[in-house]
Short mmCIF file of C-alpha atoms and ligand atoms in Angstrom, two decimals:
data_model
loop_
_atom_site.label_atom_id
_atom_site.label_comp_id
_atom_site.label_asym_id
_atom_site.label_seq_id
_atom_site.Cartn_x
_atom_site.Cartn_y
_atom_site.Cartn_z
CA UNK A 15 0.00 0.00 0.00
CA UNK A 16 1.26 3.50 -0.77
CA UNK A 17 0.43 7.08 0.95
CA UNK A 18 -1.27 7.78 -2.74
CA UNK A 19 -4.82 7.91 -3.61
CA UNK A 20 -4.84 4.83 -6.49
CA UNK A 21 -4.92 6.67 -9.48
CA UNK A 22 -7.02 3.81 -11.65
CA UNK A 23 -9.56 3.61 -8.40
CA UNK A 24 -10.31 7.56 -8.65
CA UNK A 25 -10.28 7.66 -12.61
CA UNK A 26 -12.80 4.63 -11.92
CA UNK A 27 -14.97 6.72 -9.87
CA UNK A 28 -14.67 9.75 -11.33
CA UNK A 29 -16.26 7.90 -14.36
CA UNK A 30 -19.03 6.77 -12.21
CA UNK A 31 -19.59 9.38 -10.82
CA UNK A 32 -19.66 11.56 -14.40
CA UNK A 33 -22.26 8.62 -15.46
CA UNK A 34 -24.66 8.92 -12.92
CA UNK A 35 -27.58 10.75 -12.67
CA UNK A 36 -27.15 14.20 -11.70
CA UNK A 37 -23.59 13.20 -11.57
CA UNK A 38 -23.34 12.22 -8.52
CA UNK A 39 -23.12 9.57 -5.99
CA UNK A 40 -24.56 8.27 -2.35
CA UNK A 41 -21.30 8.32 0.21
CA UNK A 42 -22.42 4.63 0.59
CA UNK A 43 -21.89 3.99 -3.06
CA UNK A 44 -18.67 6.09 -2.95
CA UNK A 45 -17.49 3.90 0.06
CA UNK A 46 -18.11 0.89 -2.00
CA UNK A 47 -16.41 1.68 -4.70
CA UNK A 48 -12.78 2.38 -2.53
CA UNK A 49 -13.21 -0.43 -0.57
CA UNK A 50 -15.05 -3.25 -2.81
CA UNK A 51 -14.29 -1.93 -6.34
CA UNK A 52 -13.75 -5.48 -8.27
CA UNK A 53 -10.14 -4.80 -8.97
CA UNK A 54 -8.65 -1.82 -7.11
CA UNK A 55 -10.82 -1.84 -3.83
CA UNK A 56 -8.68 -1.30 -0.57
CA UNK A 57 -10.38 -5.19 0.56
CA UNK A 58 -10.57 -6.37 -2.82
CA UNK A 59 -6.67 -5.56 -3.07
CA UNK A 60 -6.37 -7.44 0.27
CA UNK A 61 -6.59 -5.08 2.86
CA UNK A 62 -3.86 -3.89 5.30
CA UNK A 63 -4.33 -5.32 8.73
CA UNK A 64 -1.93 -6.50 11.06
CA UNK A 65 1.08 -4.82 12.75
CA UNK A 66 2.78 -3.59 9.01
CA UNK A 67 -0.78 -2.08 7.62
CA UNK A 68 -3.25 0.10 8.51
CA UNK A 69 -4.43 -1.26 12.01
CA UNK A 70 -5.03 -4.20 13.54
CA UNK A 71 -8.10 -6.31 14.99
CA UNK A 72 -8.04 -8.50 18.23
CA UNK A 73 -7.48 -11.80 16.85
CA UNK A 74 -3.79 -9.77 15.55
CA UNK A 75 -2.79 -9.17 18.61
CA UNK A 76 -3.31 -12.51 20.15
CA UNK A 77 -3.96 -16.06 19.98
CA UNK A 78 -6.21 -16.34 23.44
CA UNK A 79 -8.83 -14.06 21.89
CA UNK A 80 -9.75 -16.96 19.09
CA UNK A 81 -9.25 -19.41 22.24
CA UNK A 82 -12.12 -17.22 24.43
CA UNK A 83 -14.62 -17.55 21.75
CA UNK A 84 -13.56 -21.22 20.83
CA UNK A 85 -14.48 -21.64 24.62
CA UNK A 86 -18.20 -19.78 24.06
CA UNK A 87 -18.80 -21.87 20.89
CA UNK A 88 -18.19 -25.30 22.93
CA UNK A 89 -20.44 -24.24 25.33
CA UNK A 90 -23.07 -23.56 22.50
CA UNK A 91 -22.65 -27.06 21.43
CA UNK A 92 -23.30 -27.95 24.81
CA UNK A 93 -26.32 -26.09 25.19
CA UNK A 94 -27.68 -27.25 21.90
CA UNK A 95 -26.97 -31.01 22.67
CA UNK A 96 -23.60 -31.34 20.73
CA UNK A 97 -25.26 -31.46 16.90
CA UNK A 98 -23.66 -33.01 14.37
CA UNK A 99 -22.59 -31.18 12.66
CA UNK A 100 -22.47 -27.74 14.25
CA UNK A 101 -21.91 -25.17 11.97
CA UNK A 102 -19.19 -22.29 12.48
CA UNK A 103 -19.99 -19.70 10.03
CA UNK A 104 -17.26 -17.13 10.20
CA UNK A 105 -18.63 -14.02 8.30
CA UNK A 106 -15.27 -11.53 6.82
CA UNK A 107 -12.52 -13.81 7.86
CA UNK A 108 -9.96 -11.43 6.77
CA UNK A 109 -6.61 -13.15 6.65
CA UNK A 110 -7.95 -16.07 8.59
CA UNK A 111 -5.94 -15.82 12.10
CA UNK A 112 -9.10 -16.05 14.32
CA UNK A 113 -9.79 -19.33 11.80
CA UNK A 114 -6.64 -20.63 12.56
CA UNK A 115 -6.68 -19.86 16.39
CA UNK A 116 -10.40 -21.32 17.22
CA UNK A 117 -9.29 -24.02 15.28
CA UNK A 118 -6.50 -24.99 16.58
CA UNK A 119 -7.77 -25.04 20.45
CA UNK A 120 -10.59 -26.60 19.56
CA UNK A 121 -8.63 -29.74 17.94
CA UNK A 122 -6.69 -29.81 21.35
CA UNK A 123 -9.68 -29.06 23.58
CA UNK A 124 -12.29 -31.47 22.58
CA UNK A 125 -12.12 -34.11 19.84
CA UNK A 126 -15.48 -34.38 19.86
CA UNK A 127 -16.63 -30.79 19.09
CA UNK A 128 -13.82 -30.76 16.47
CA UNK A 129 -15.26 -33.59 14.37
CA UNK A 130 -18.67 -32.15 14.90
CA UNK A 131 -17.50 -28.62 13.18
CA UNK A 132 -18.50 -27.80 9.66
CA UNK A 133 -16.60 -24.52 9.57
CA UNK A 134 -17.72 -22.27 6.75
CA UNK A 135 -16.29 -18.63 6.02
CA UNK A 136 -17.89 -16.29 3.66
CA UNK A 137 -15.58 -14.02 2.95
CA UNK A 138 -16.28 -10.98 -0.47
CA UNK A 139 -12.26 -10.45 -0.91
CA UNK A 140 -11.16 -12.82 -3.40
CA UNK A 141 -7.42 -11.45 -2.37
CA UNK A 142 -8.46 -12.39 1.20
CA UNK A 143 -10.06 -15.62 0.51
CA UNK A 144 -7.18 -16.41 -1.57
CA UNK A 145 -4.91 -16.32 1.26
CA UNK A 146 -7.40 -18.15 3.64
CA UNK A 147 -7.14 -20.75 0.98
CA UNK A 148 -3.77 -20.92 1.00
CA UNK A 149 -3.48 -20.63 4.85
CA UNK A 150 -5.50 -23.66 5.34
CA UNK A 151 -5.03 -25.99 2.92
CA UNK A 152 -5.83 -29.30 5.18
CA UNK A 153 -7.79 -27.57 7.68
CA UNK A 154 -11.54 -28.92 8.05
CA UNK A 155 -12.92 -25.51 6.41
CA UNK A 156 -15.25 -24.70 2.99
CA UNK A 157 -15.82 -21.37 1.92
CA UNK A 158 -19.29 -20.28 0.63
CA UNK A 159 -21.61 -17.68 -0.65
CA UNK A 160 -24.82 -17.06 0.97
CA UNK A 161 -26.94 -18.21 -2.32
CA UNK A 162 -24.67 -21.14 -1.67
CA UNK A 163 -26.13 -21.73 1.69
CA UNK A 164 -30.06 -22.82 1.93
CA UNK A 165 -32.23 -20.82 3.80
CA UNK A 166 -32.66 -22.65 7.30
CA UNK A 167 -29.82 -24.75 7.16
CA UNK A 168 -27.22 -23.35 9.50
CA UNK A 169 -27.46 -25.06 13.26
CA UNK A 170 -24.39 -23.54 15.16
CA UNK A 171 -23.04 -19.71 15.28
CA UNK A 172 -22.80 -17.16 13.00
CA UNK A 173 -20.35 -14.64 14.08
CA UNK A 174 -18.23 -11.95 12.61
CA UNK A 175 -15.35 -9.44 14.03
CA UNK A 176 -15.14 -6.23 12.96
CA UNK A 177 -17.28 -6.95 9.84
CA UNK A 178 -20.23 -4.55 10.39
CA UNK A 179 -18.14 -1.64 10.49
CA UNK A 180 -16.67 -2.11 7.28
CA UNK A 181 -20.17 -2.01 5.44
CA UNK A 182 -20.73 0.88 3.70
CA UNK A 183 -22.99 3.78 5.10
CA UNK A 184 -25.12 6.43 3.67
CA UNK A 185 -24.35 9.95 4.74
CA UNK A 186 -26.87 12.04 5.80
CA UNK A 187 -27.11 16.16 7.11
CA UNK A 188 -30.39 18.03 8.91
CA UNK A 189 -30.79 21.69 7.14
CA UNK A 190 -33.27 23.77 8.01
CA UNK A 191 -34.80 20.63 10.31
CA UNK A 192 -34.65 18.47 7.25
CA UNK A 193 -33.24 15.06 6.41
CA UNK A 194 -30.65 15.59 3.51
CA UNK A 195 -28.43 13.33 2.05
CA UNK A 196 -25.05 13.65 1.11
CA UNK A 197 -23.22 13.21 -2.20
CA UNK A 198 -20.41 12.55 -3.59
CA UNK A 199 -19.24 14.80 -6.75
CA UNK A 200 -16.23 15.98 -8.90
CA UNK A 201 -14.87 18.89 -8.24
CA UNK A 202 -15.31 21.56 -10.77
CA UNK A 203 -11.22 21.09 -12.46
CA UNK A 204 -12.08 16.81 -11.88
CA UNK A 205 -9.38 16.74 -9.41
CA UNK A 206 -10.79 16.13 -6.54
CA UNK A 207 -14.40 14.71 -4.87
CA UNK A 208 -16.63 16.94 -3.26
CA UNK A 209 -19.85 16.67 -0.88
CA UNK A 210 -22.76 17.78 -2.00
CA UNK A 211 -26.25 17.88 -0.27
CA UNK A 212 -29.83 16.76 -1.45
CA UNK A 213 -32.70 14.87 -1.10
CA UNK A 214 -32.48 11.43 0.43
CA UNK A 215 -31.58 8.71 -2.67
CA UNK A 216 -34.31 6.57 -0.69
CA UNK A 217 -37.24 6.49 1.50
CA UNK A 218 -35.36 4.04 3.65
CA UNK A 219 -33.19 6.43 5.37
CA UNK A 220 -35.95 7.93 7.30
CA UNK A 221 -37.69 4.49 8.00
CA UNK A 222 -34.02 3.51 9.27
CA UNK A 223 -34.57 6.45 12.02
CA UNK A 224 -37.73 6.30 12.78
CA UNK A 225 -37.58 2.39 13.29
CA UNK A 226 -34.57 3.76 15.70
CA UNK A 227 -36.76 5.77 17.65
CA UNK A 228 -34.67 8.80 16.09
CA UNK A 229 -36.66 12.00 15.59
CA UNK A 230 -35.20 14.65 13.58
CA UNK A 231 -36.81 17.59 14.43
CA UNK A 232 -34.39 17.06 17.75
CA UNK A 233 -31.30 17.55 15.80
CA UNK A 234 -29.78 21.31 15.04
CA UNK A 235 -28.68 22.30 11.64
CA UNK A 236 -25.71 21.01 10.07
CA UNK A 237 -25.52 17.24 12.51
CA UNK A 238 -24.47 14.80 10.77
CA UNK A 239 -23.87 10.86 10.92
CA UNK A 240 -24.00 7.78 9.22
CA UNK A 241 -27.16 5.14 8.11
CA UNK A 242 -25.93 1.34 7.77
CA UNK A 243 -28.61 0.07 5.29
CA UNK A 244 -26.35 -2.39 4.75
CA UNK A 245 -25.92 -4.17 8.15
CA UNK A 246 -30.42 -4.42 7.91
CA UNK A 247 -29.97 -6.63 4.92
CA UNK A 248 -27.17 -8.58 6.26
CA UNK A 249 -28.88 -9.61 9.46
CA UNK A 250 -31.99 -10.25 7.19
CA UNK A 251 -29.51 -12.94 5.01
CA UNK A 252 -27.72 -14.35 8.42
CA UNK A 253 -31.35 -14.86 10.39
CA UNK A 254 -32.99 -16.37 7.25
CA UNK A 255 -30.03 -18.95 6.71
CA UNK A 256 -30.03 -19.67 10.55
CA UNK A 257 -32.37 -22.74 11.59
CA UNK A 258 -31.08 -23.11 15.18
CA UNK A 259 -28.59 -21.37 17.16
CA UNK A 260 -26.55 -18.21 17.96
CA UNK A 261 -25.17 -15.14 16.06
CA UNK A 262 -22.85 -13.50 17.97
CA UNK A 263 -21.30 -10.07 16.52
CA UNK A 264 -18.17 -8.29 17.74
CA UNK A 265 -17.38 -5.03 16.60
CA UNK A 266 -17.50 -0.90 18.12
CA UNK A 267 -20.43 0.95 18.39
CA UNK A 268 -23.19 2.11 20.34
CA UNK A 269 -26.91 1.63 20.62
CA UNK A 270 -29.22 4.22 19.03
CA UNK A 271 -29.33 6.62 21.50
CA UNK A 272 -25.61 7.06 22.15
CA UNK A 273 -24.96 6.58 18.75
CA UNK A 274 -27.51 9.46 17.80
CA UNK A 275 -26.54 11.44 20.58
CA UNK A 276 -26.67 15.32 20.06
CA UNK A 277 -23.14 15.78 21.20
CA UNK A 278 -21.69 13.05 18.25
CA UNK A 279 -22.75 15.92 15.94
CA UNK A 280 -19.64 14.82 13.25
CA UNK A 281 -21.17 10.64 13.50
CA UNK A 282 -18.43 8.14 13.65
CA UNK A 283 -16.66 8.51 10.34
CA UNK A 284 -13.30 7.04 10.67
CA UNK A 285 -10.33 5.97 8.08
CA UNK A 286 -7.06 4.04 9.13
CA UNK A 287 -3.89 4.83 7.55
CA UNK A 288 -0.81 3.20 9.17
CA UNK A 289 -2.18 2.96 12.26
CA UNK A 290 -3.32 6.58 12.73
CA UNK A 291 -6.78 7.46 12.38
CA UNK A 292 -8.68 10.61 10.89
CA UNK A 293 -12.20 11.96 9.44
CA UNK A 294 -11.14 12.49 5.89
CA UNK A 295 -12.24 9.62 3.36
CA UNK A 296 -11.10 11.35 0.50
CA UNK A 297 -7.50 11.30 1.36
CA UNK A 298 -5.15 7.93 0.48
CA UNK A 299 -8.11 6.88 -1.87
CA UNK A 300 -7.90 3.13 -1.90
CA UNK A 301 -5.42 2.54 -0.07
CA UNK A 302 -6.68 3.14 4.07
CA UNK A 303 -9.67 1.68 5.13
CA UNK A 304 -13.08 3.79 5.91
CA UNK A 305 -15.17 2.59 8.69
CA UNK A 306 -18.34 3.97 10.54
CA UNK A 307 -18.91 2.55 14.36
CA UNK A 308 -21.87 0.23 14.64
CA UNK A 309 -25.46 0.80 15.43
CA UNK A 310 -26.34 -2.25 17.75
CA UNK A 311 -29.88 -0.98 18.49
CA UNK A 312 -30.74 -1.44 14.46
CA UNK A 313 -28.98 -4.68 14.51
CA UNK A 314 -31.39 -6.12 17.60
CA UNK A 315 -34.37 -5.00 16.15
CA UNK A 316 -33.77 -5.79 12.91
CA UNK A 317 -32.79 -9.08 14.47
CA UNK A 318 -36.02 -9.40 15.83
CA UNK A 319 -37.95 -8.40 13.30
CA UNK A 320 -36.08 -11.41 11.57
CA UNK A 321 -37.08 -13.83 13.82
CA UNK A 322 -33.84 -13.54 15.98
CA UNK A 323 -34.47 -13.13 19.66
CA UNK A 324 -31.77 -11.14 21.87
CA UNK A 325 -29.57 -13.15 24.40
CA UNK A 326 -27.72 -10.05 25.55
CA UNK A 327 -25.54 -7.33 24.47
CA UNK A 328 -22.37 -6.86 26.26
CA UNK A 329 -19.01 -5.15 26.18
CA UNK A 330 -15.79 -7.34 24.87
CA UNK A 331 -14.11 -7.15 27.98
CA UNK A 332 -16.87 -8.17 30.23
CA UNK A 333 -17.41 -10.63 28.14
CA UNK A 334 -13.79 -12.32 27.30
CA UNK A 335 -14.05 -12.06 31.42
CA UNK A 336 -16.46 -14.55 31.68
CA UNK A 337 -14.99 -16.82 29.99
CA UNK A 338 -11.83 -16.74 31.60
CA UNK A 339 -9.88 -14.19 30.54
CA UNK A 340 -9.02 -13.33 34.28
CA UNK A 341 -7.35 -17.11 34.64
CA UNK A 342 -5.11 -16.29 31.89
CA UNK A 343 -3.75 -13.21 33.44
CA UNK A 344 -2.98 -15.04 37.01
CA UNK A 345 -1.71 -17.91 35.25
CA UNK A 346 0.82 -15.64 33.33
CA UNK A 347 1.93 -14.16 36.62
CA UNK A 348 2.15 -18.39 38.55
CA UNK A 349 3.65 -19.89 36.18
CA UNK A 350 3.24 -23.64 36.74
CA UNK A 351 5.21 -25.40 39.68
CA UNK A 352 8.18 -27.48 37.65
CA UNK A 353 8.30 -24.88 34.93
CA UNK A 354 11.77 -23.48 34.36
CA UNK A 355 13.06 -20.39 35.92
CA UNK A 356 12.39 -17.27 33.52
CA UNK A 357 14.88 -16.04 31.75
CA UNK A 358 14.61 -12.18 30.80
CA UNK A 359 13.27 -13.31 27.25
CA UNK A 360 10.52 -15.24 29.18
CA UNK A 361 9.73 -11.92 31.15
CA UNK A 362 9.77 -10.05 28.49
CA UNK A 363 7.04 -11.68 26.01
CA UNK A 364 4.81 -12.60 29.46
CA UNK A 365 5.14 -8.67 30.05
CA UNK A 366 4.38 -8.34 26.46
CA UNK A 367 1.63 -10.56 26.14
CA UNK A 368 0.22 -9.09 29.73
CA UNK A 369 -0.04 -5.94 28.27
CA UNK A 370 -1.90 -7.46 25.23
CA UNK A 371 -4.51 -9.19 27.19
CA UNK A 372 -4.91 -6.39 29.05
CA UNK A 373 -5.53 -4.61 26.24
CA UNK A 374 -8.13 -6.22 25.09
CA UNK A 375 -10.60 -5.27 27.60
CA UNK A 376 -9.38 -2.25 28.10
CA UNK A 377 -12.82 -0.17 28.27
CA UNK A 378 -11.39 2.96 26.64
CA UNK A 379 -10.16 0.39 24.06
CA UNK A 380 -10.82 -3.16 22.61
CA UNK A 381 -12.56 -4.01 25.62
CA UNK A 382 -14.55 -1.36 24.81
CA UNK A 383 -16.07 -3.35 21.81
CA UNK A 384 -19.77 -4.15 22.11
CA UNK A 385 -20.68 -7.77 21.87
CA UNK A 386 -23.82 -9.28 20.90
CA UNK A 387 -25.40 -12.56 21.23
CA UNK A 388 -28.47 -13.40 19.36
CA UNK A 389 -30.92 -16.73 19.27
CA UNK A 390 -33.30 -18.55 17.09
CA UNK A 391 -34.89 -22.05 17.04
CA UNK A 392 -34.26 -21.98 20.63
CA UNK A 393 -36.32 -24.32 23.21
CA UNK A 394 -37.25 -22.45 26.24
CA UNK A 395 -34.66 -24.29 28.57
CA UNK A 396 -31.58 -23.70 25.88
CA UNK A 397 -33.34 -19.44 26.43
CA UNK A 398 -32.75 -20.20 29.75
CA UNK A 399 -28.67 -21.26 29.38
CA UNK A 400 -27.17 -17.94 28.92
CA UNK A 401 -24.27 -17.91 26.82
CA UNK A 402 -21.05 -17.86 29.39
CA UNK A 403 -19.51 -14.91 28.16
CA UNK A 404 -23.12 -12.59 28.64
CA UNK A 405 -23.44 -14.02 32.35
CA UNK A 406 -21.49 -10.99 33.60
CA UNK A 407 -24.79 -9.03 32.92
CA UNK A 408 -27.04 -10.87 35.26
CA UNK A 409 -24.01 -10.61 38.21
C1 SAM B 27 -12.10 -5.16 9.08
S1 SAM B 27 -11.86 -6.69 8.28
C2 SAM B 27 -11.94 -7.80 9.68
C3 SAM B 27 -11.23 -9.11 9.41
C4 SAM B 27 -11.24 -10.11 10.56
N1 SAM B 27 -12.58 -10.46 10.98
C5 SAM B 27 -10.44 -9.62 11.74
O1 SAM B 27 -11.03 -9.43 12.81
O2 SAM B 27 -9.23 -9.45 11.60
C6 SAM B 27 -13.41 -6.94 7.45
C7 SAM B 27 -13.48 -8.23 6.66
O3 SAM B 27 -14.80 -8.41 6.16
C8 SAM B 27 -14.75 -8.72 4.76
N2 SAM B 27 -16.06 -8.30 4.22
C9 SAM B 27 -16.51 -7.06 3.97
N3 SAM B 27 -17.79 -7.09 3.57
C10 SAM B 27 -18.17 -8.38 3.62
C11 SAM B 27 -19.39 -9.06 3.37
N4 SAM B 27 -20.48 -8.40 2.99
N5 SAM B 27 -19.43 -10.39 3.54
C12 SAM B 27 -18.34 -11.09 3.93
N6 SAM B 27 -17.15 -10.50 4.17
C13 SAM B 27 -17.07 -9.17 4.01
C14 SAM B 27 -13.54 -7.97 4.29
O4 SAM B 27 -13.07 -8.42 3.05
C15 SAM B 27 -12.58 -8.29 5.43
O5 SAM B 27 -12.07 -9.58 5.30
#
């Protein structure tokens, strides 16, 4: 990845743009284009996370965080008397090191679960699946589209990290107590992309508020934010292919109300570059990712307007603390009687991977993360079995 906008990505939308209507563009079409353009798409192009790109996700920074969740999707099996097979769909797998890491605990932690496990990963990147597919080439793992996948057929989890956030989102503006959209156009010399304003491209943006208890006449001139159309129809596709089981969904964000708060008047706009992080998606044009936080309120009601019921919603580090997480910090700290002394390497990576861990539910950070859990095909008494890692709520 360079520090350039791609030049064939913004010719390519610059053409778009010139052929559209009114020449111009939804942001959410706009987004699309940088990040899922067919050939020169930041994901398309294989996106840069991980210590050398643009920034990096919690499976990255350690293996225990694909362990955790290995740990919550046992105890699903449990709860849903250990079918066979139970289906791990892992939506946006990215380069496949949570894959690799609930994997490869689960092979050492039960035998059982692992031969139950049909793990599946839809995955858009072809760069990305590419790599998965080379990553894994004897693992137990098929990759899939959703057409490929009949409706009602999943019994197991759906779950996805930091997926939801890289959907793209329609931009919208109040003026004059209005709900305006905004546009993307070219400049008037065709060097650059502006923002333009105008009616919304679709009814759905104000059904999207109002079904978010959002009322606009609340909201000052000039707010701002973000509507994830998007994430609706995904959780539509996920519920319908579910028959019986969980979808659990990691990722920032907020529910409506915070989310839609006066004081976020600017909405959650963000694009990573090297590991810094800014407001301006038209800068580095292909090549740094654009993400908007996530609106968990739209997800659980869409959810259960899909049949889905809500287990819980819950922050990472609560969560990861259920299931353990605390017992992996003491045990780095008592090392097991008969190990070998420590040498100063050994200190170092245990104060290394300390600091990890406890960066990952750190509340101003990762930990920060919401998680949620969602149900269907459920029998009261499996209701009943909270998930482990949502029991901190009822403490
Ligand atoms: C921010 S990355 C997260 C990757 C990985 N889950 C992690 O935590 O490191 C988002 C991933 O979702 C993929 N993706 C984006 N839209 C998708 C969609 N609609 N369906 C499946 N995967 C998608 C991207 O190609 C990328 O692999």
């Amino acid at each position: 990845m360079t520090n350039f906008p791609h030049p064939e990505l913004c010719q390519s939308i610059r053409q778009f743009i010139q052929e559209s209507p009114q020449q111009r563009i939804t942001f959410a079409e706009y987004m699309s284009q940088v990040l899922y353009h067919p050939q020169y798409g930041y994901y398309t192009r294989g996106a840069g996370i991980g210590a050398l790109g643009d920034f990096a996700t919690s499976p990255h920074l350690c293996a225990d965080f694909g362990e955790t969740l290995a740990e919550q999707f046992l105890e699903m099996w449990h709860i849903l008397d250990r079918p066979n097979p139970f289906h791990l769909v892992e939506m946006g797998a990215g380069q496949g090191i949570l894959a690799r890491d609930i994997l490869q605990y689960i092979r050492d932690r039960d035998a059982d679960f692992y031969r139950s496990l049909d793990y599946i990963i839809i995955e858009t990147s072809a760069t990305f699946q590419q790599e998965q597919q080379r990553r894994f080439k004897n693992a137990p793992i098929r990759w899939c589209t959703w057409d490929e996948l009949p409706l009602e057929s999943i019994v197991g989890c759906c779950f996805s990290n930091e997926l939801v956030d890289a959907f793209p989102v329609h931009l919208f503006a109040i003026e004059s107590g209005n709900l305006r959209e905004i546009y993307v156009a070219n400049s008037d010399n065709d060097r650059e992309f502006v923002e333009i304003l105008g009616e919304p491209s679709t009814s759905e943006l104000a059904e999207y508020l109002e079904f978010n208890g959002i009322e606009i006449q609340n909201y000052p001139d000039g707010y701002r934010s973000e509507i994830n159309l998007a994430a609706l129809d995904w959780m539509e596709t996920v519920a319908k292919r579910l028959k019986r089981g969980y979808v659990l969904t990691i990722d920032y964000g907020y529910t409506a109300d915070r989310y839609y708060s006066l004081g976020r008047s600017r909405g959650t706009l963000q694009c990573y570059y090297q590991h810094r992080y800014h407001d301006n998606p038209y800068l580095y044009i292909g090549n740094q990712d654009i993400t908007a936080h996530v609106n968990f309120t739209a997800l659980q009601r869409q959810g259960e307007a899909c049949g889905l019921s809500t287990l819980g919603l819950t922050q990472q580090g609560l969560f990861l603390m259920a299931l353990g997480w605390g017992d992996r910090l003491v045990k780095l700290s008592n090392p097991a009687a008969g190990e070998k002394t420590a040498t100063a390497r050994d200190i170092a990576e245990i104060m290394q991977r300390r600091q990890t861990l406890h960066a990952l539910i750190d509340p101003m950070g990762l930990g920060g993360f919401q998680v949620l859990i969602q149900g269907k095909g459920l029998s009261e008494g499996e209701c009943q079995r909270l998930p482990r890692g949502l029991t901190e709520l009822s403490a």
